[in-house]
PDB file of C-alpha atoms in Angstrom:
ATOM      1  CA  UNK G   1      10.948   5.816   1.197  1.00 69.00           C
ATOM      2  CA  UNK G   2       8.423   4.908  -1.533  1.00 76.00           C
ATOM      3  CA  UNK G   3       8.461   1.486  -3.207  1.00 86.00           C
ATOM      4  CA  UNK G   4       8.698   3.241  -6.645  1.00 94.00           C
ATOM      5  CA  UNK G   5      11.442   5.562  -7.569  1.00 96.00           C
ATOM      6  CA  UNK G   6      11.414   8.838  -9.601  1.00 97.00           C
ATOM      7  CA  UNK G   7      13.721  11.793 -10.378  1.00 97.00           C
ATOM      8  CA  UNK G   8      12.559  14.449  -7.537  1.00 96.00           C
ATOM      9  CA  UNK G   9      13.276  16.947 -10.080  1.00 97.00           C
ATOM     10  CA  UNK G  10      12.888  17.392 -14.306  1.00 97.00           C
ATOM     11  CA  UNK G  11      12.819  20.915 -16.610  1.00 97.00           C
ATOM     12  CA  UNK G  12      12.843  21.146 -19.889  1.00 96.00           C
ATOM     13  CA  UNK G  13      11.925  24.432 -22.258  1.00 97.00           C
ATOM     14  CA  UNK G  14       8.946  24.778 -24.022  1.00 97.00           C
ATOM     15  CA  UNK G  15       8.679  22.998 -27.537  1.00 96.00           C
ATOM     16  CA  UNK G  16      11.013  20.000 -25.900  1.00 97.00           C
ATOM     17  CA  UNK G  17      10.550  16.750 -25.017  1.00 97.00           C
ATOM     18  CA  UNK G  18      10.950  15.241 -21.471  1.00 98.00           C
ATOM     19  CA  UNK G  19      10.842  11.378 -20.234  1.00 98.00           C
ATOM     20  CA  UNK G  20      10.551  10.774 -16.279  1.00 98.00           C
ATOM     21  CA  UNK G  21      11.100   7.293 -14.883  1.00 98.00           C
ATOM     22  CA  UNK G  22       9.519   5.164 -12.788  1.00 98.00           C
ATOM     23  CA  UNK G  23      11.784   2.091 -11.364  1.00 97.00           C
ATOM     24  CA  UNK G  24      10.381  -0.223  -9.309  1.00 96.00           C
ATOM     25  CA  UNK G  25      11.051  -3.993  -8.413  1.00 94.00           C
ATOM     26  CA  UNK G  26      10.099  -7.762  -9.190  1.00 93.00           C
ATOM     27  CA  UNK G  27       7.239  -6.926  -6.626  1.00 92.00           C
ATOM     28  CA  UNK G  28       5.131  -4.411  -8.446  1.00 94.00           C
ATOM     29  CA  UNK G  29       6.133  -3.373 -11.771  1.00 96.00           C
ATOM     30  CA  UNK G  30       8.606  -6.266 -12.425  1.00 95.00           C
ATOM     31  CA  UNK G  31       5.585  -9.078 -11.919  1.00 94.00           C
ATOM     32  CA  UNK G  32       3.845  -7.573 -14.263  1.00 94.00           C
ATOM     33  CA  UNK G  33       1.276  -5.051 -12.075  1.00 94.00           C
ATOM     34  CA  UNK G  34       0.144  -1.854 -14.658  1.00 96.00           C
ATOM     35  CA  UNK G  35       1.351   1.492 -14.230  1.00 97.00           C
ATOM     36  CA  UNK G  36      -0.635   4.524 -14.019  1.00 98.00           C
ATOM     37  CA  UNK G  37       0.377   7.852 -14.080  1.00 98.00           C
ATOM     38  CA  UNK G  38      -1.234  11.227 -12.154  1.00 98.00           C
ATOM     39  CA  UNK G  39      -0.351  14.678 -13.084  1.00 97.00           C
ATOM     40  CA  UNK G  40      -1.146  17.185  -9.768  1.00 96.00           C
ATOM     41  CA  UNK G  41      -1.379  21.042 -10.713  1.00 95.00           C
ATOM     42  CA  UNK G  42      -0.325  23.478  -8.409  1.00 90.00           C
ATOM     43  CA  UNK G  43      -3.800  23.505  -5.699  1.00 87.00           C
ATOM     44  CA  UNK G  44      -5.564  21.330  -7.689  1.00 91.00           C
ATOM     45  CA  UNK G  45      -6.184  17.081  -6.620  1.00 92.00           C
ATOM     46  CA  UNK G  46      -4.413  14.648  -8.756  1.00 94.00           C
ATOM     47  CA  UNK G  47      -5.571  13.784 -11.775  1.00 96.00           C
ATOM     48  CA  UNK G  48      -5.164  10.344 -13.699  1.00 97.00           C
ATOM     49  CA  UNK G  49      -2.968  10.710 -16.611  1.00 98.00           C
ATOM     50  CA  UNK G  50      -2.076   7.419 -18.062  1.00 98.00           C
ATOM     51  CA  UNK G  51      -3.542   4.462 -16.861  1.00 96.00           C
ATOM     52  CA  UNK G  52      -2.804   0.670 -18.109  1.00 96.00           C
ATOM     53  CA  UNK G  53       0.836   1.712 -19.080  1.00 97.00           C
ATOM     54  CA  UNK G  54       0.109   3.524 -22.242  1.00 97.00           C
ATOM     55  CA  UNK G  55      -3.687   4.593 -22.285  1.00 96.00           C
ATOM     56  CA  UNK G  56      -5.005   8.213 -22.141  1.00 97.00           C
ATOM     57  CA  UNK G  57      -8.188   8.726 -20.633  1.00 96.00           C
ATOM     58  CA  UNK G  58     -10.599  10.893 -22.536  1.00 95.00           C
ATOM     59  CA  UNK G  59      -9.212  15.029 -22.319  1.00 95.00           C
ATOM     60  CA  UNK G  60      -5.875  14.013 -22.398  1.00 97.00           C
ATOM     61  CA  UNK G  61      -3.667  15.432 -25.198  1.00 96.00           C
ATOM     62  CA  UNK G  62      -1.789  12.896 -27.380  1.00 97.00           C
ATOM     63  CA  UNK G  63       1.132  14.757 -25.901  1.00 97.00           C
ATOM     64  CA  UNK G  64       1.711  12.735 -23.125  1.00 98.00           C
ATOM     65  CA  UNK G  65       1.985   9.095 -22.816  1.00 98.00           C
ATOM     66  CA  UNK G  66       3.699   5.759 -21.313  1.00 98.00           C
ATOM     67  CA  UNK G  67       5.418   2.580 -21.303  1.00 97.00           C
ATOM     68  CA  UNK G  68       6.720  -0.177 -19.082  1.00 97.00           C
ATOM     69  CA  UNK G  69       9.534  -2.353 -19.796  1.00 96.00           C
ATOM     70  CA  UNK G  70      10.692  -4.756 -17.441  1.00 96.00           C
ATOM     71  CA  UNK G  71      10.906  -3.502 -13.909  1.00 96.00           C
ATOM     72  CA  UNK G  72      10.654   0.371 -14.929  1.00 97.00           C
ATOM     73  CA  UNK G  73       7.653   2.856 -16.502  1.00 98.00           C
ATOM     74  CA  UNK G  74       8.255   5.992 -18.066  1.00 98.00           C
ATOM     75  CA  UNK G  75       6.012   9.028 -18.803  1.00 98.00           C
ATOM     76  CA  UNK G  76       6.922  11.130 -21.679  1.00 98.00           C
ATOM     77  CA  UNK G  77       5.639  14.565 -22.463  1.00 97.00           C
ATOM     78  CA  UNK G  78       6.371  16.115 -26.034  1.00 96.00           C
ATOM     79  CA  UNK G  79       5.726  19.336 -27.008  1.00 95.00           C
ATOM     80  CA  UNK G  80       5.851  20.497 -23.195  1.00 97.00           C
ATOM     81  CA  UNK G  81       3.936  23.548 -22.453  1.00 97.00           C
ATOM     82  CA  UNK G  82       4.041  26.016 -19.836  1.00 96.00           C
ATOM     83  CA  UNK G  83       1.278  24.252 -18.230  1.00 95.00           C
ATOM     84  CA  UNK G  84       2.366  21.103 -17.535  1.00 97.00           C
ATOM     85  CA  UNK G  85       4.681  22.455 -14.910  1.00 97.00           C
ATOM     86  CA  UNK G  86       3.252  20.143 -12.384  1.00 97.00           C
ATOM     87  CA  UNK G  87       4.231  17.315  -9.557  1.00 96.00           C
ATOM     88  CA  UNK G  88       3.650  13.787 -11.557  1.00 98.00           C
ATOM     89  CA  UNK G  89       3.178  10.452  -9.590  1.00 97.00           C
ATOM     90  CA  UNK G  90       3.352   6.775 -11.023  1.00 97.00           C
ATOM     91  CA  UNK G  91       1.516   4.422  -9.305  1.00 97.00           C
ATOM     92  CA  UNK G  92       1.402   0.384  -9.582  1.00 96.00           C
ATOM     93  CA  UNK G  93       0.174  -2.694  -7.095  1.00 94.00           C
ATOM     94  CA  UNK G  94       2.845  -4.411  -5.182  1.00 92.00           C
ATOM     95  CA  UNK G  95       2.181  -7.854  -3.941  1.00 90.00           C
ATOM     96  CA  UNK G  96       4.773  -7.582  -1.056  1.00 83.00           C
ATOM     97  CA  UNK G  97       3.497  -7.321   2.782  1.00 68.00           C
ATOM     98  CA  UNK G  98      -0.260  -8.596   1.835  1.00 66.00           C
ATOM     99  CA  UNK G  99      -0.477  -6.264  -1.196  1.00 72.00           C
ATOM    100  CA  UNK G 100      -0.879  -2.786  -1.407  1.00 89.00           C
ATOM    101  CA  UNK G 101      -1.485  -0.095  -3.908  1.00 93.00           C
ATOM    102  CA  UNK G 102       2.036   1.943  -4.377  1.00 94.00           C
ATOM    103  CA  UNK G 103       3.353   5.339  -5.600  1.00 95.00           C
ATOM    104  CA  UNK G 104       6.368   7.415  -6.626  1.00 95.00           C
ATOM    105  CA  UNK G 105       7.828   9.617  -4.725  1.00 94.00           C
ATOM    106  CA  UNK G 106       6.457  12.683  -7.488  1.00 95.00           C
ATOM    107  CA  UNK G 107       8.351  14.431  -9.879  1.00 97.00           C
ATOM    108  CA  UNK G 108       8.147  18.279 -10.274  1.00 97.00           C
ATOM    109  CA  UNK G 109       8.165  19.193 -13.665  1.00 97.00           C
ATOM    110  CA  UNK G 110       9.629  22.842 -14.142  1.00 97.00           C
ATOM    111  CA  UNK G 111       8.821  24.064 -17.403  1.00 96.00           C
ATOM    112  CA  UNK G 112      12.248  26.946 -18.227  1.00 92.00           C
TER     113      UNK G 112
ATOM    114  CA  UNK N   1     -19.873  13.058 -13.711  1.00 91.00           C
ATOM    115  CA  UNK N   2     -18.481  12.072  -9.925  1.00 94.00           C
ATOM    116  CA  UNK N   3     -17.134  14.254  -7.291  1.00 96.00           C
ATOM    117  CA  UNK N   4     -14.927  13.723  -4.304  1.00 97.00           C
ATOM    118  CA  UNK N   5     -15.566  16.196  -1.277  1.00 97.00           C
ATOM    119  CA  UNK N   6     -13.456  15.860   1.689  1.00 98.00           C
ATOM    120  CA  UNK N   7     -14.013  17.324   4.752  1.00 97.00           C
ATOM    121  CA  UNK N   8     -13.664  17.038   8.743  1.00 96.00           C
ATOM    122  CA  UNK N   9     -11.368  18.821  11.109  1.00 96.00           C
ATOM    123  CA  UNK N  10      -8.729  20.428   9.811  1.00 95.00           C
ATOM    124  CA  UNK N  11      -6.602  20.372  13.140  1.00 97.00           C
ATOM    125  CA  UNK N  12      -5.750  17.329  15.836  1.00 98.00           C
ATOM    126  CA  UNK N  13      -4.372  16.603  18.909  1.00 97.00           C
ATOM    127  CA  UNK N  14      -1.750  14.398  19.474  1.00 97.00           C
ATOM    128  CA  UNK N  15      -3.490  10.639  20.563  1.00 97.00           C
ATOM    129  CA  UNK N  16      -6.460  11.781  19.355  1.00 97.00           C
ATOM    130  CA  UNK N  17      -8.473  10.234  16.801  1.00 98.00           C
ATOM    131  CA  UNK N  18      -8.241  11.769  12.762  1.00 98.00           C
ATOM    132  CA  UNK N  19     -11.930  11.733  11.078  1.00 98.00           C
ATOM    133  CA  UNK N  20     -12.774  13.009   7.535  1.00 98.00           C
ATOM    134  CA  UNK N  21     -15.478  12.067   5.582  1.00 98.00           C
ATOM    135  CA  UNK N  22     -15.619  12.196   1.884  1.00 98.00           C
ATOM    136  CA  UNK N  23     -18.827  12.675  -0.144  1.00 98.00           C
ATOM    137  CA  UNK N  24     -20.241  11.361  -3.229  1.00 97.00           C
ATOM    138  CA  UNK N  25     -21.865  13.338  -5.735  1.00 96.00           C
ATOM    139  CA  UNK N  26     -22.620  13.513  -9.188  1.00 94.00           C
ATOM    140  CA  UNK N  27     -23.029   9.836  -9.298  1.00 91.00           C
ATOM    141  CA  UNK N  28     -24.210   7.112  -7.212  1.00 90.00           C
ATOM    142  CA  UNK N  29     -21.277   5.155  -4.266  1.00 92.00           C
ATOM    143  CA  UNK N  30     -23.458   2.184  -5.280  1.00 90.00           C
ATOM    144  CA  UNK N  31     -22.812   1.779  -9.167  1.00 79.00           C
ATOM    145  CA  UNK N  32     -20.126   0.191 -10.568  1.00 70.00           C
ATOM    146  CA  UNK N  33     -17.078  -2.464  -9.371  1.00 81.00           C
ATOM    147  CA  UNK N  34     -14.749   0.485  -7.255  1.00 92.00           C
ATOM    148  CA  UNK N  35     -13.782   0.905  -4.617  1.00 95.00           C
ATOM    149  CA  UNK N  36     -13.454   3.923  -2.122  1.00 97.00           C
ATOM    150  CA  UNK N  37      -9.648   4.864  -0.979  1.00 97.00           C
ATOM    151  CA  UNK N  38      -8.147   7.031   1.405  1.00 98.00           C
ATOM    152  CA  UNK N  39      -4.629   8.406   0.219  1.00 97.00           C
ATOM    153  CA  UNK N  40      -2.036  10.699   2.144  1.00 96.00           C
ATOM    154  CA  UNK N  41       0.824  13.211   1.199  1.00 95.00           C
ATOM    155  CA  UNK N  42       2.802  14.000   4.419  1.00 95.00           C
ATOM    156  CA  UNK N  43       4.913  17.290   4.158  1.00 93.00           C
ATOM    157  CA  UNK N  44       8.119  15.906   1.822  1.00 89.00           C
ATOM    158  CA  UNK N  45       7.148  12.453   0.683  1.00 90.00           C
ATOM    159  CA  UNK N  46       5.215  10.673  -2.260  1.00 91.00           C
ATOM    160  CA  UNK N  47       1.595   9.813  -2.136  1.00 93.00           C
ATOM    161  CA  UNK N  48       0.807   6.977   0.533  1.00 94.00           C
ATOM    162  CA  UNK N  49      -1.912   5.111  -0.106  1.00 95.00           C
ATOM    163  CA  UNK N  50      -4.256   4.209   3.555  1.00 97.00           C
ATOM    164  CA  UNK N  51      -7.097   1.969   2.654  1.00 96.00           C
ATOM    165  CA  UNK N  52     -10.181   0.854   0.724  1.00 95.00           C
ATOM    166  CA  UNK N  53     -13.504  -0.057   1.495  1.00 95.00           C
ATOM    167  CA  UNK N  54     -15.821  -1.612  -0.691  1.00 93.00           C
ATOM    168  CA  UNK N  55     -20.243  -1.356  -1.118  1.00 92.00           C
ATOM    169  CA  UNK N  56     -20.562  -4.578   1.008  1.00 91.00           C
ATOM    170  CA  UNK N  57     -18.135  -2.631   3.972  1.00 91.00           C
ATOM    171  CA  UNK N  58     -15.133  -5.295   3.319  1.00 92.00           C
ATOM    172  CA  UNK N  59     -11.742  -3.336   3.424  1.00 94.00           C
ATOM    173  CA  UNK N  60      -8.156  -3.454   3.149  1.00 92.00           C
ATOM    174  CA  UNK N  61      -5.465  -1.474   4.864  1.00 94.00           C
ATOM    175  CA  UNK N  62      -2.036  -0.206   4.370  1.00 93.00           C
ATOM    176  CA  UNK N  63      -0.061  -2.736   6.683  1.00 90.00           C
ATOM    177  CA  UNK N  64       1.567   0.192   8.546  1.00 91.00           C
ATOM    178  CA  UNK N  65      -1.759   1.694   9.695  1.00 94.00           C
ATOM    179  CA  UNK N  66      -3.990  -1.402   9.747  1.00 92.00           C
ATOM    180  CA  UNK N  67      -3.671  -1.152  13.862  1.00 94.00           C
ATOM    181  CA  UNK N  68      -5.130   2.543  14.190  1.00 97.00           C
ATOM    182  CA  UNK N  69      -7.102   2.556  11.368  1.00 97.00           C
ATOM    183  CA  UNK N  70     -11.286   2.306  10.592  1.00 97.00           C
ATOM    184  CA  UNK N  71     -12.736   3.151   6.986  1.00 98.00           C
ATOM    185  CA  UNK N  72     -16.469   3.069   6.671  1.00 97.00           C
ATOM    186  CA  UNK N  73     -18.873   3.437   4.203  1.00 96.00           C
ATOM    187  CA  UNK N  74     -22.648   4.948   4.256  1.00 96.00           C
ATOM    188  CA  UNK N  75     -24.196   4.398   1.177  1.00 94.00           C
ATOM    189  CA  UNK N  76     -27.390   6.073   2.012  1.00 94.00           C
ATOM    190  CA  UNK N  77     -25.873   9.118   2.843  1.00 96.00           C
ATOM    191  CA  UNK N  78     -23.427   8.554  -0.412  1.00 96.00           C
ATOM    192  CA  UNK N  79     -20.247   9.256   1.990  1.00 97.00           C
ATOM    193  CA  UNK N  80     -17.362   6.751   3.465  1.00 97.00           C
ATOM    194  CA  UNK N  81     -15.168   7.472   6.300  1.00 98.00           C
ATOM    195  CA  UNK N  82     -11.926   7.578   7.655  1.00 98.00           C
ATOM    196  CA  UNK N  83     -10.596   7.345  11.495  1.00 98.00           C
ATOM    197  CA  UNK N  84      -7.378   6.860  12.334  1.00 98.00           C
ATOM    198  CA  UNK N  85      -6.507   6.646  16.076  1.00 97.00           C
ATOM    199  CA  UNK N  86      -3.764   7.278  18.452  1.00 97.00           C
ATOM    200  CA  UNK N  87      -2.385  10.152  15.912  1.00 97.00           C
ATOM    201  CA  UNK N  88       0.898  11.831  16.290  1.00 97.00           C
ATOM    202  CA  UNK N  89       3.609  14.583  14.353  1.00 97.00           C
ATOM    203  CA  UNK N  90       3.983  12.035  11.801  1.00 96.00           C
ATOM    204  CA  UNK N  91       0.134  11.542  10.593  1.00 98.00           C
ATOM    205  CA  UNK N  92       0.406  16.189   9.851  1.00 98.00           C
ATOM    206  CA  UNK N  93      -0.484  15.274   5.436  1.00 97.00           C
ATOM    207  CA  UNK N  94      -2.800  16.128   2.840  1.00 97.00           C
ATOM    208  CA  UNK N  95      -5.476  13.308   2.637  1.00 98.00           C
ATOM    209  CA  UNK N  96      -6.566  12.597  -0.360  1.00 98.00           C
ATOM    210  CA  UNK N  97     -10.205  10.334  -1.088  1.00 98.00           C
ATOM    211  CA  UNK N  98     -10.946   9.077  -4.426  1.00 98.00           C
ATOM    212  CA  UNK N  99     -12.434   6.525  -6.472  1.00 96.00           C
ATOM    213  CA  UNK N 100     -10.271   3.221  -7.986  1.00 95.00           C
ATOM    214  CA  UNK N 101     -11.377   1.089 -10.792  1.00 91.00           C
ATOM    215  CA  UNK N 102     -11.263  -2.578  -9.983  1.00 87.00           C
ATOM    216  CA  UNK N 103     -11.374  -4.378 -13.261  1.00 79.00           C
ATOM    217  CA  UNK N 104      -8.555  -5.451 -15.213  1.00 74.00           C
ATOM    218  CA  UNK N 105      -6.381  -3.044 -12.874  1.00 81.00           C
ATOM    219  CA  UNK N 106      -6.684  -0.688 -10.424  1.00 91.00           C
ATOM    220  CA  UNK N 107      -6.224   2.729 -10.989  1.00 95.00           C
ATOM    221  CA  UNK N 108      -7.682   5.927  -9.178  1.00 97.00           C
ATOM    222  CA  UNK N 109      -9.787   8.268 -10.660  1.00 94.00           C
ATOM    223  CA  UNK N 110     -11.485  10.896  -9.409  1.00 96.00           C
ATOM    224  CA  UNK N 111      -9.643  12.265  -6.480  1.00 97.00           C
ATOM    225  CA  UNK N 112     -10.702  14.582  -4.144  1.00 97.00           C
ATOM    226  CA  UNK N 113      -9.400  17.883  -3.906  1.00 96.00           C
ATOM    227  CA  UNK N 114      -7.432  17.130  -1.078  1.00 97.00           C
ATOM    228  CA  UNK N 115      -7.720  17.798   2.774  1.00 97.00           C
ATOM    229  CA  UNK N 116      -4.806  18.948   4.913  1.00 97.00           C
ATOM    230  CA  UNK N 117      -4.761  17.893   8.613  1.00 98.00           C
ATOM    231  CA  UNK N 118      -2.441  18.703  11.249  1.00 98.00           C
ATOM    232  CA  UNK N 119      -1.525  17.223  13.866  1.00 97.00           C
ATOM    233  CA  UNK N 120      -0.420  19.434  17.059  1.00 96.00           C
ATOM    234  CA  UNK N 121      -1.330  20.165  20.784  1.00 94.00           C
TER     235      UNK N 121
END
């Protein structure tokens, strides 16, 4: 069971907007540990989406982004296209058991 | 700009020892303030993070490995390493190296593309 939870599952049509969560506790994202977000492709690696809770790295459309608020992160996508139907992870440090670097479970995006 | 390359057997026997390698190109292993990370997907869960090693060789393991596992690093051959002993069923995942940035947070960036390894007699 991963340390972070997301939705297994979100869909939304093309043109809409979706949000996907990110909850995790006063371990990781609750004591104050960034969140960074990875969208994988179907075949291809992960890639980094959002890092530092709201940044985009270079390449990234203005499309997606992310905040953190208390204990939780979210990652929204407006806009969505038919290619961001894709697994996305978040990802955080949790200071628990010696620290360790920590992920979602993944949410798979289906774009209707 | 810098490239991930895993590779190593792609099949293991149960109790044996798991070794990939990942290679460095496009860039030098030496440059910078990261660190090198091994990372896991086993069939139906999140991503897993294993371990990091650093230039100087110092490391840090996932507590629930730390007593099977070895990461390495070669600088002059611009590769780091991963063993992980005494595998079983349960080790069968995609592993994953990559790259994390180690100032002001850590984040990972680039990833390999990914290595799957399974685990069966």
């Amino acid at each position: 069971q991963s340390m972070l939870t997301q939705p297994p599952s979100v869909s939304g049509a093309p043109g809409q907007r979706v949000t996907i969560s990110c909850t995790g506790s006063s371990s990781n994202i609750g004591a104050g540990y960034d969140v960074h977000w990875y969208q994988r492709l179907p075949g291809a690696a992960p890639k980094l989406l959002i890092y530092l809770n709201n940044e985009r790295p270079s390449g990234v459309p203005a499309r997606f982004s992310g905040s953190k608020s208390g204990s939780s992160a979210s990652l929204t996508i407006t806009w969505l296209q038919a290619e961001d139907e894709a697994d996305y992870f978040c990802q955080t440090y949790d200071r628990g058991l010696r620290g360790s670097w920590v992920f979602g479970g993944g949410t798979k995006l289906t774009v209707l | 700009q810098v490239q991930l390359q895993e590779s190593g057997p792609g099949l293991v026997r149960p109790s044996q020892t798991l070794s990939l390698s990942c290679t460095v190109s496009g860039g030098s292993i030496s440059t910078g303030d990261y660190y090198w990370t091994w990372i896991r997907q086993r069939p139906g869960k999140g991503l897993e993070w294993i371990g990091n090693v650093r230039l100087d060789g110092g490391t840090s393991y996932s507590p629930s490995l730390n007593s099977r596992l070895l990461i390495s690093i070669d600088a002059s051959k611009s590769l780091f390493s991963l063993n992980l002993r005494s595998v079983t069923a349960a080790d069968t995942a995609i592993y994953y190296c990559a790259r994390m940035n180690t100032i002001s947070s850590n984040w990972f960036d680039p990833w390999g593309p990914g290595a799957l390894v399974s685990v069966s007699s």
